[in-house]
Amino acid sequence: MTIRSAPGEVATIYGAPLVTGAGTTLSHLRFDVDNVNHVLAAGEHCQPRGETTGAFSLEIEASNVTLERSDVFQSDVAFDKRAVGIGVGWHVPVTGLVIRNNRIHDFGHCRDEDHGIYLDQVNGARVYGNWIYDIPHGAGIQLWSSAHNVHIYLNVIDRAASGLSLGGYSTTSNNLIDHNVIMNSVGAAEAGYPKGVAIWTYWLEKEGEHNTFSDNLLFRTTSNGVVGGGRGLLAIHNIRANPRFVDPAAGDYRVAPGSPVAKWGLWNGR
């Protein structure tokens, strides 16, 4: 099943979309996630200061789902109740996921665990070509707690507390993160979380293996941009440079002339 806007139109979906149908494609849509009265189960987001209500995300609990060329954001939610943007596999294992060429922004103000994209029980996903920005209290993308065989590439992550976070259990393994631009990591509010980095790891038990962070461009992140390593994460061949986008302050990440990533084939926003 495909849900998309008519040609030349842009339909807006409000509320807390929950995708449970395998094989669903969501295309050329606007998702304004604004349901501040949604009741959450224990341990889910957003629950600031022990509250039981908050804004929920676009949640995907089915396999072979594609989300493409859409705008996913929160507009009318109070700043301190904004939560995860896209949550995948919280309740059931998910395979065959594709998230590509989307704008994902203005999330993650509730807690430092609230991110742009949250991949949990996910196997074999591809996440590429997205513009992810203004996630000041969370990571642009988190792989937790058993994401494996995931390929994350050709994304732009700007003004997030950290570019990516990786961890959980040994099953968070064999993930490849390459050719992403991670810039202006703004730090996190709560103590105990790495601030202003490109990627960080945290392992609850035995750490995962064969996770690679390579050939990414880092700009305005602290130190070398990486916290954690060893067997859980191999970081190699990453560079530091100004990516030179058209107008990143306005959320325009088209590549400008002279950009060091001009030949990568980043999404042009269309």
mmCIF file of C-alpha atoms in Angstrom:
data_model
loop_
_atom_site.group_PDB
_atom_site.id
_atom_site.type_symbol
_atom_site.label_atom_id
_atom_site.label_comp_id
_atom_site.label_asym_id
_atom_site.label_seq_id
_atom_site.Cartn_x
_atom_site.Cartn_y
_atom_site.Cartn_z
ATOM 1 C CA MET A 1 0.000 0.000 0.000
ATOM 2 C CA THR A 2 1.270 3.467 -0.895
ATOM 3 C CA ILE A 3 0.067 6.675 0.747
ATOM 4 C CA ARG A 4 1.275 9.812 -0.995
ATOM 5 C CA SER A 5 0.237 13.296 -1.986
ATOM 6 C CA ALA A 6 -1.367 13.867 -5.347
ATOM 7 C CA PRO A 7 1.069 15.257 -7.942
ATOM 8 C CA GLY A 8 1.574 18.959 -7.306
ATOM 9 C CA GLU A 9 0.009 18.756 -3.836
ATOM 10 C CA VAL A 10 1.428 18.239 -0.344
ATOM 11 C CA ALA A 11 -0.910 16.543 2.117
ATOM 12 C CA THR A 12 -0.367 16.979 5.866
ATOM 13 C CA ILE A 13 -0.951 14.178 8.360
ATOM 14 C CA TYR A 14 -1.435 15.280 11.965
ATOM 15 C CA GLY A 15 -1.207 13.293 15.181
ATOM 16 C CA ALA A 16 0.697 10.106 16.001
ATOM 17 C CA PRO A 17 0.912 7.925 12.890
ATOM 18 C CA LEU A 18 1.471 4.241 13.643
ATOM 19 C CA VAL A 19 2.467 2.007 10.719
ATOM 20 C CA THR A 20 1.731 -1.699 11.285
ATOM 21 C CA GLY A 21 1.125 -2.799 7.684
ATOM 22 C CA ALA A 22 4.051 -4.602 6.062
ATOM 23 C CA GLY A 23 5.010 -3.245 2.649
ATOM 24 C CA THR A 24 3.655 0.261 3.259
ATOM 25 C CA THR A 25 5.194 3.208 1.376
ATOM 26 C CA LEU A 26 4.748 6.772 2.650
ATOM 27 C CA SER A 27 5.761 9.302 0.032
ATOM 28 C CA HIS A 28 5.691 13.084 -0.530
ATOM 29 C CA LEU A 29 3.828 13.844 2.726
ATOM 30 C CA ARG A 30 4.073 16.253 5.661
ATOM 31 C CA PHE A 31 3.861 14.696 9.135
ATOM 32 C CA ASP A 32 3.079 17.312 11.788
ATOM 33 C CA VAL A 33 3.378 15.253 14.970
ATOM 34 C CA ASP A 34 1.487 17.350 17.504
ATOM 35 C CA ASN A 35 -0.585 15.115 19.808
ATOM 36 C CA VAL A 36 0.481 16.311 23.246
ATOM 37 C CA ASN A 37 -2.253 14.289 24.980
ATOM 38 C CA HIS A 38 -1.099 10.855 23.846
ATOM 39 C CA VAL A 39 -0.800 8.420 26.773
ATOM 40 C CA LEU A 40 2.489 6.560 26.750
ATOM 41 C CA ALA A 41 3.456 3.139 27.997
ATOM 42 C CA ALA A 42 6.121 2.877 30.667
ATOM 43 C CA GLY A 43 9.568 3.637 29.366
ATOM 44 C CA GLU A 44 8.501 5.338 26.150
ATOM 45 C CA HIS A 45 9.020 8.933 25.175
ATOM 46 C CA CYS A 46 8.288 11.661 26.000
ATOM 47 C CA GLN A 47 8.001 11.664 29.796
ATOM 48 C CA PRO A 48 9.634 14.784 31.187
ATOM 49 C CA ARG A 49 9.906 14.913 34.958
ATOM 50 C CA GLY A 50 7.762 11.817 35.468
ATOM 51 C CA GLU A 51 4.788 12.977 33.439
ATOM 52 C CA THR A 52 2.751 10.377 31.524
ATOM 53 C CA THR A 53 1.761 12.420 28.491
ATOM 54 C CA GLY A 54 3.684 14.013 25.714
ATOM 55 C CA ALA A 55 4.147 14.202 21.989
ATOM 56 C CA PHE A 56 4.660 10.851 20.301
ATOM 57 C CA SER A 57 6.464 10.123 17.055
ATOM 58 C CA LEU A 58 5.852 8.606 13.674
ATOM 59 C CA GLU A 59 6.157 4.976 14.751
ATOM 60 C CA ILE A 60 6.958 2.106 12.381
ATOM 61 C CA GLU A 61 6.209 -1.413 13.648
ATOM 62 C CA ALA A 62 6.206 -3.388 10.382
ATOM 63 C CA SER A 63 8.683 -4.730 7.850
ATOM 64 C CA ASN A 64 9.417 -3.571 4.308
ATOM 65 C CA VAL A 65 8.240 -0.032 4.993
ATOM 66 C CA THR A 66 9.564 2.905 2.960
ATOM 67 C CA LEU A 67 9.398 6.549 4.063
ATOM 68 C CA GLU A 68 10.554 8.904 1.348
ATOM 69 C CA ARG A 69 10.547 12.542 0.239
ATOM 70 C CA SER A 70 8.518 13.658 3.241
ATOM 71 C CA ASP A 71 8.738 16.376 5.896
ATOM 72 C CA VAL A 72 8.538 15.061 9.478
ATOM 73 C CA PHE A 73 8.434 17.645 12.275
ATOM 74 C CA GLN A 74 6.621 19.096 15.294
ATOM 75 C CA SER A 75 5.229 22.593 15.145
ATOM 76 C CA ASP A 76 2.646 23.230 17.883
ATOM 77 C CA VAL A 77 4.133 21.122 20.670
ATOM 78 C CA ALA A 78 5.659 22.840 23.696
ATOM 79 C CA PHE A 79 9.437 22.961 23.449
ATOM 80 C CA ASP A 80 10.025 20.735 26.504
ATOM 81 C CA LYS A 81 7.601 18.031 25.294
ATOM 82 C CA ARG A 82 9.003 17.401 21.830
ATOM 83 C CA ALA A 83 10.047 13.796 21.462
ATOM 84 C CA VAL A 84 11.451 11.249 19.009
ATOM 85 C CA GLY A 85 10.923 12.012 15.330
ATOM 86 C CA ILE A 86 10.719 8.520 13.816
ATOM 87 C CA GLY A 87 10.728 5.433 16.040
ATOM 88 C CA VAL A 88 11.240 1.995 14.495
ATOM 89 C CA GLY A 89 10.967 -1.446 16.059
ATOM 90 C CA TRP A 90 10.127 -0.579 19.660
ATOM 91 C CA HIS A 91 7.665 -3.471 19.931
ATOM 92 C CA VAL A 92 8.356 -5.896 17.060
ATOM 93 C CA PRO A 93 11.423 -6.786 14.955
ATOM 94 C CA VAL A 94 11.548 -4.838 11.689
ATOM 95 C CA THR A 95 13.355 -5.788 8.462
ATOM 96 C CA GLY A 96 13.556 -4.193 5.027
ATOM 97 C CA LEU A 97 13.151 -0.594 6.258
ATOM 98 C CA VAL A 98 14.077 2.298 3.940
ATOM 99 C CA ILE A 99 14.132 5.925 5.124
ATOM 100 C CA ARG A 100 15.375 8.152 2.318
ATOM 101 C CA ASN A 101 15.316 11.748 1.133
ATOM 102 C CA ASN A 102 13.286 13.240 3.989
ATOM 103 C CA ARG A 103 13.465 16.383 6.094
ATOM 104 C CA ILE A 104 13.357 15.413 9.779
ATOM 105 C CA HIS A 105 13.552 18.323 12.197
ATOM 106 C CA ASP A 106 12.447 20.074 15.399
ATOM 107 C CA PHE A 107 12.399 17.048 17.687
ATOM 108 C CA GLY A 108 14.228 15.830 20.753
ATOM 109 C CA HIS A 109 13.711 18.585 23.323
ATOM 110 C CA CYS A 110 12.117 16.415 26.007
ATOM 111 C CA ARG A 111 14.981 14.190 27.095
ATOM 112 C CA ASP A 112 18.432 13.376 25.838
ATOM 113 C CA GLU A 113 17.060 9.997 24.705
ATOM 114 C CA ASP A 114 14.745 11.642 22.176
ATOM 115 C CA HIS A 115 16.283 11.597 18.727
ATOM 116 C CA GLY A 116 15.544 12.354 15.094
ATOM 117 C CA ILE A 117 15.462 8.666 14.095
ATOM 118 C CA TYR A 118 15.422 5.873 16.688
ATOM 119 C CA LEU A 119 16.240 2.391 15.348
ATOM 120 C CA ASP A 120 15.682 -0.384 17.882
ATOM 121 C CA GLN A 121 14.865 -3.973 16.822
ATOM 122 C CA VAL A 122 15.903 -3.308 13.234
ATOM 123 C CA ASN A 123 17.761 -5.578 10.809
ATOM 124 C CA GLY A 124 19.065 -4.565 7.403
ATOM 125 C CA ALA A 125 17.656 -1.034 7.203
ATOM 126 C CA ARG A 126 18.920 1.616 4.785
ATOM 127 C CA VAL A 127 18.793 5.240 5.940
ATOM 128 C CA TYR A 128 20.156 7.667 3.380
ATOM 129 C CA GLY A 129 19.795 11.080 1.771
ATOM 130 C CA ASN A 130 17.963 12.663 4.716
ATOM 131 C CA TRP A 131 18.304 16.187 6.082
ATOM 132 C CA ILE A 132 18.111 15.884 9.887
ATOM 133 C CA TYR A 133 18.370 19.098 11.871
ATOM 134 C CA ASP A 134 17.388 20.977 15.032
ATOM 135 C CA ILE A 135 17.476 18.043 17.475
ATOM 136 C CA PRO A 136 19.276 19.920 20.280
ATOM 137 C CA HIS A 137 18.782 17.395 23.115
ATOM 138 C CA GLY A 138 19.250 14.133 21.217
ATOM 139 C CA ALA A 139 21.147 12.401 18.466
ATOM 140 C CA GLY A 140 20.262 12.812 14.837
ATOM 141 C CA ILE A 141 20.113 8.998 14.575
ATOM 142 C CA GLN A 142 20.302 6.410 17.347
ATOM 143 C CA LEU A 143 20.922 2.675 16.876
ATOM 144 C CA TRP A 144 19.676 0.989 20.054
ATOM 145 C CA SER A 145 19.373 -1.650 21.469
ATOM 146 C CA SER A 146 19.671 -4.372 18.819
ATOM 147 C CA ALA A 147 19.945 -2.612 15.461
ATOM 148 C CA HIS A 148 22.154 -4.642 13.145
ATOM 149 C CA ASN A 149 23.183 -4.772 9.490
ATOM 150 C CA VAL A 150 22.015 -1.165 9.085
ATOM 151 C CA HIS A 151 23.561 1.116 6.445
ATOM 152 C CA ILE A 152 23.417 4.851 7.193
ATOM 153 C CA TYR A 153 24.866 7.044 4.457
ATOM 154 C CA LEU A 154 24.622 10.359 2.580
ATOM 155 C CA ASN A 155 22.663 12.068 5.379
ATOM 156 C CA VAL A 156 23.168 15.603 6.674
ATOM 157 C CA ILE A 157 22.853 15.968 10.462
ATOM 158 C CA ASP A 158 22.974 19.562 11.683
ATOM 159 C CA ARG A 159 22.367 21.171 15.088
ATOM 160 C CA ALA A 160 21.775 17.947 16.991
ATOM 161 C CA ALA A 161 23.228 17.292 20.439
ATOM 162 C CA SER A 162 25.295 14.573 18.753
ATOM 163 C CA GLY A 163 25.292 13.210 15.248
ATOM 164 C CA LEU A 164 24.684 9.563 16.116
ATOM 165 C CA SER A 165 24.591 7.316 19.158
ATOM 166 C CA LEU A 166 25.249 3.608 19.080
ATOM 167 C CA GLY A 167 24.888 0.947 21.709
ATOM 168 C CA GLY A 168 22.777 -1.343 23.806
ATOM 169 C CA TYR A 169 23.757 -4.981 23.557
ATOM 170 C CA SER A 170 26.084 -7.193 21.547
ATOM 171 C CA THR A 171 23.338 -7.512 18.939
ATOM 172 C CA THR A 172 23.986 -3.886 17.915
ATOM 173 C CA SER A 173 26.532 -5.075 15.382
ATOM 174 C CA ASN A 174 27.571 -4.961 11.733
ATOM 175 C CA ASN A 175 26.303 -1.429 11.168
ATOM 176 C CA LEU A 176 27.972 0.749 8.527
ATOM 177 C CA ILE A 177 27.870 4.556 8.824
ATOM 178 C CA ASP A 178 29.618 6.348 5.960
ATOM 179 C CA HIS A 179 29.600 9.478 3.805
ATOM 180 C CA ASN A 180 27.417 11.519 6.136
ATOM 181 C CA VAL A 181 27.903 15.200 6.951
ATOM 182 C CA ILE A 182 27.696 15.858 10.697
ATOM 183 C CA MET A 183 27.932 19.497 11.681
ATOM 184 C CA ASN A 184 27.264 21.929 14.517
ATOM 185 C CA SER A 185 26.751 19.344 17.249
ATOM 186 C CA VAL A 186 25.285 21.511 19.989
ATOM 187 C CA GLY A 187 25.704 19.384 23.125
ATOM 188 C CA ALA A 188 23.164 17.896 25.526
ATOM 189 C CA ALA A 189 21.453 19.170 28.655
ATOM 190 C CA GLU A 190 21.664 16.180 30.996
ATOM 191 C CA ALA A 191 24.866 15.102 32.711
ATOM 192 C CA GLY A 192 26.438 11.837 31.624
ATOM 193 C CA TYR A 193 25.873 12.143 27.874
ATOM 194 C CA PRO A 194 28.687 13.113 25.509
ATOM 195 C CA LYS A 195 28.265 16.649 24.287
ATOM 196 C CA GLY A 196 28.850 18.095 20.872
ATOM 197 C CA VAL A 197 30.283 14.991 19.200
ATOM 198 C CA ALA A 198 29.712 13.299 15.874
ATOM 199 C CA ILE A 199 29.086 9.827 17.355
ATOM 200 C CA TRP A 200 29.212 8.151 20.760
ATOM 201 C CA THR A 201 28.751 4.630 22.099
ATOM 202 C CA TYR A 202 27.273 3.176 25.270
ATOM 203 C CA TRP A 203 27.074 -0.548 26.038
ATOM 204 C CA LEU A 204 24.854 -2.122 28.681
ATOM 205 C CA GLU A 205 26.471 -5.555 28.639
ATOM 206 C CA LYS A 206 28.822 -7.130 26.099
ATOM 207 C CA GLU A 207 29.543 -4.539 23.428
ATOM 208 C CA GLY A 208 28.609 -5.017 19.804
ATOM 209 C CA GLU A 209 31.074 -5.751 17.029
ATOM 210 C CA HIS A 210 31.912 -4.648 13.485
ATOM 211 C CA ASN A 211 30.253 -1.241 13.637
ATOM 212 C CA THR A 212 32.138 1.121 11.308
ATOM 213 C CA PHE A 213 32.092 4.926 11.148
ATOM 214 C CA SER A 214 34.090 5.855 8.067
ATOM 215 C CA ASP A 215 34.529 8.499 5.352
ATOM 216 C CA ASN A 216 32.219 10.995 7.048
ATOM 217 C CA LEU A 217 32.726 14.759 7.035
ATOM 218 C CA LEU A 218 32.710 16.449 10.454
ATOM 219 C CA PHE A 219 32.343 20.194 10.969
ATOM 220 C CA ARG A 220 32.125 22.008 14.302
ATOM 221 C CA THR A 221 32.122 18.955 16.532
ATOM 222 C CA THR A 222 34.328 18.637 19.606
ATOM 223 C CA SER A 223 37.813 17.088 19.489
ATOM 224 C CA ASN A 224 37.898 14.226 16.985
ATOM 225 C CA GLY A 225 34.123 13.926 17.106
ATOM 226 C CA VAL A 226 34.102 10.321 18.351
ATOM 227 C CA VAL A 227 33.498 9.011 21.883
ATOM 228 C CA GLY A 228 33.963 5.265 22.267
ATOM 229 C CA GLY A 229 35.720 2.763 20.119
ATOM 230 C CA GLY A 230 37.485 -0.539 20.522
ATOM 231 C CA ARG A 231 35.633 -3.555 19.283
ATOM 232 C CA GLY A 232 32.270 -1.768 19.481
ATOM 233 C CA LEU A 233 33.093 0.965 16.957
ATOM 234 C CA LEU A 234 35.837 1.427 14.377
ATOM 235 C CA ALA A 235 36.198 5.058 13.276
ATOM 236 C CA ILE A 236 38.451 5.566 10.249
ATOM 237 C CA HIS A 237 39.045 7.921 7.314
ATOM 238 C CA ASN A 238 36.771 10.689 8.580
ATOM 239 C CA ILE A 239 37.655 14.248 7.601
ATOM 240 C CA ARG A 240 37.071 17.703 9.065
ATOM 241 C CA ALA A 241 36.037 20.505 6.714
ATOM 242 C CA ASN A 242 33.320 23.048 5.989
ATOM 243 C CA PRO A 243 30.783 21.206 3.789
ATOM 244 C CA ARG A 244 29.684 24.449 2.105
ATOM 245 C CA PHE A 245 25.909 24.184 1.812
ATOM 246 C CA VAL A 246 23.628 26.830 0.273
ATOM 247 C CA ASP A 247 21.968 28.044 3.523
ATOM 248 C CA PRO A 248 22.157 25.571 6.418
ATOM 249 C CA ALA A 249 20.775 28.121 8.893
ATOM 250 C CA ALA A 250 17.543 28.061 6.904
ATOM 251 C CA GLY A 251 17.549 24.265 6.495
ATOM 252 C CA ASP A 252 18.826 24.347 2.908
ATOM 253 C CA TYR A 253 21.506 21.673 2.535
ATOM 254 C CA ARG A 254 21.964 21.775 -1.205
ATOM 255 C CA VAL A 255 25.623 21.585 -2.078
ATOM 256 C CA ALA A 256 27.210 24.932 -2.929
ATOM 257 C CA PRO A 257 30.057 25.421 -5.442
ATOM 258 C CA GLY A 258 33.399 24.340 -4.070
ATOM 259 C CA SER A 259 31.977 21.919 -1.544
ATOM 260 C CA PRO A 260 34.295 19.050 -0.518
ATOM 261 C CA VAL A 261 31.293 16.712 -0.742
ATOM 262 C CA ALA A 262 30.191 17.835 -4.222
ATOM 263 C CA LYS A 263 30.854 14.393 -5.712
ATOM 264 C CA TRP A 264 29.070 12.393 -2.999
ATOM 265 C CA GLY A 265 25.621 12.640 -4.573
ATOM 266 C CA LEU A 266 23.816 14.153 -1.588
ATOM 267 C CA TRP A 267 20.064 14.730 -1.879
ATOM 268 C CA ASN A 268 19.113 18.081 -3.449
ATOM 269 C CA GLY A 269 15.871 18.485 -1.484
ATOM 270 C CA ARG A 270 13.476 17.499 -4.274
#
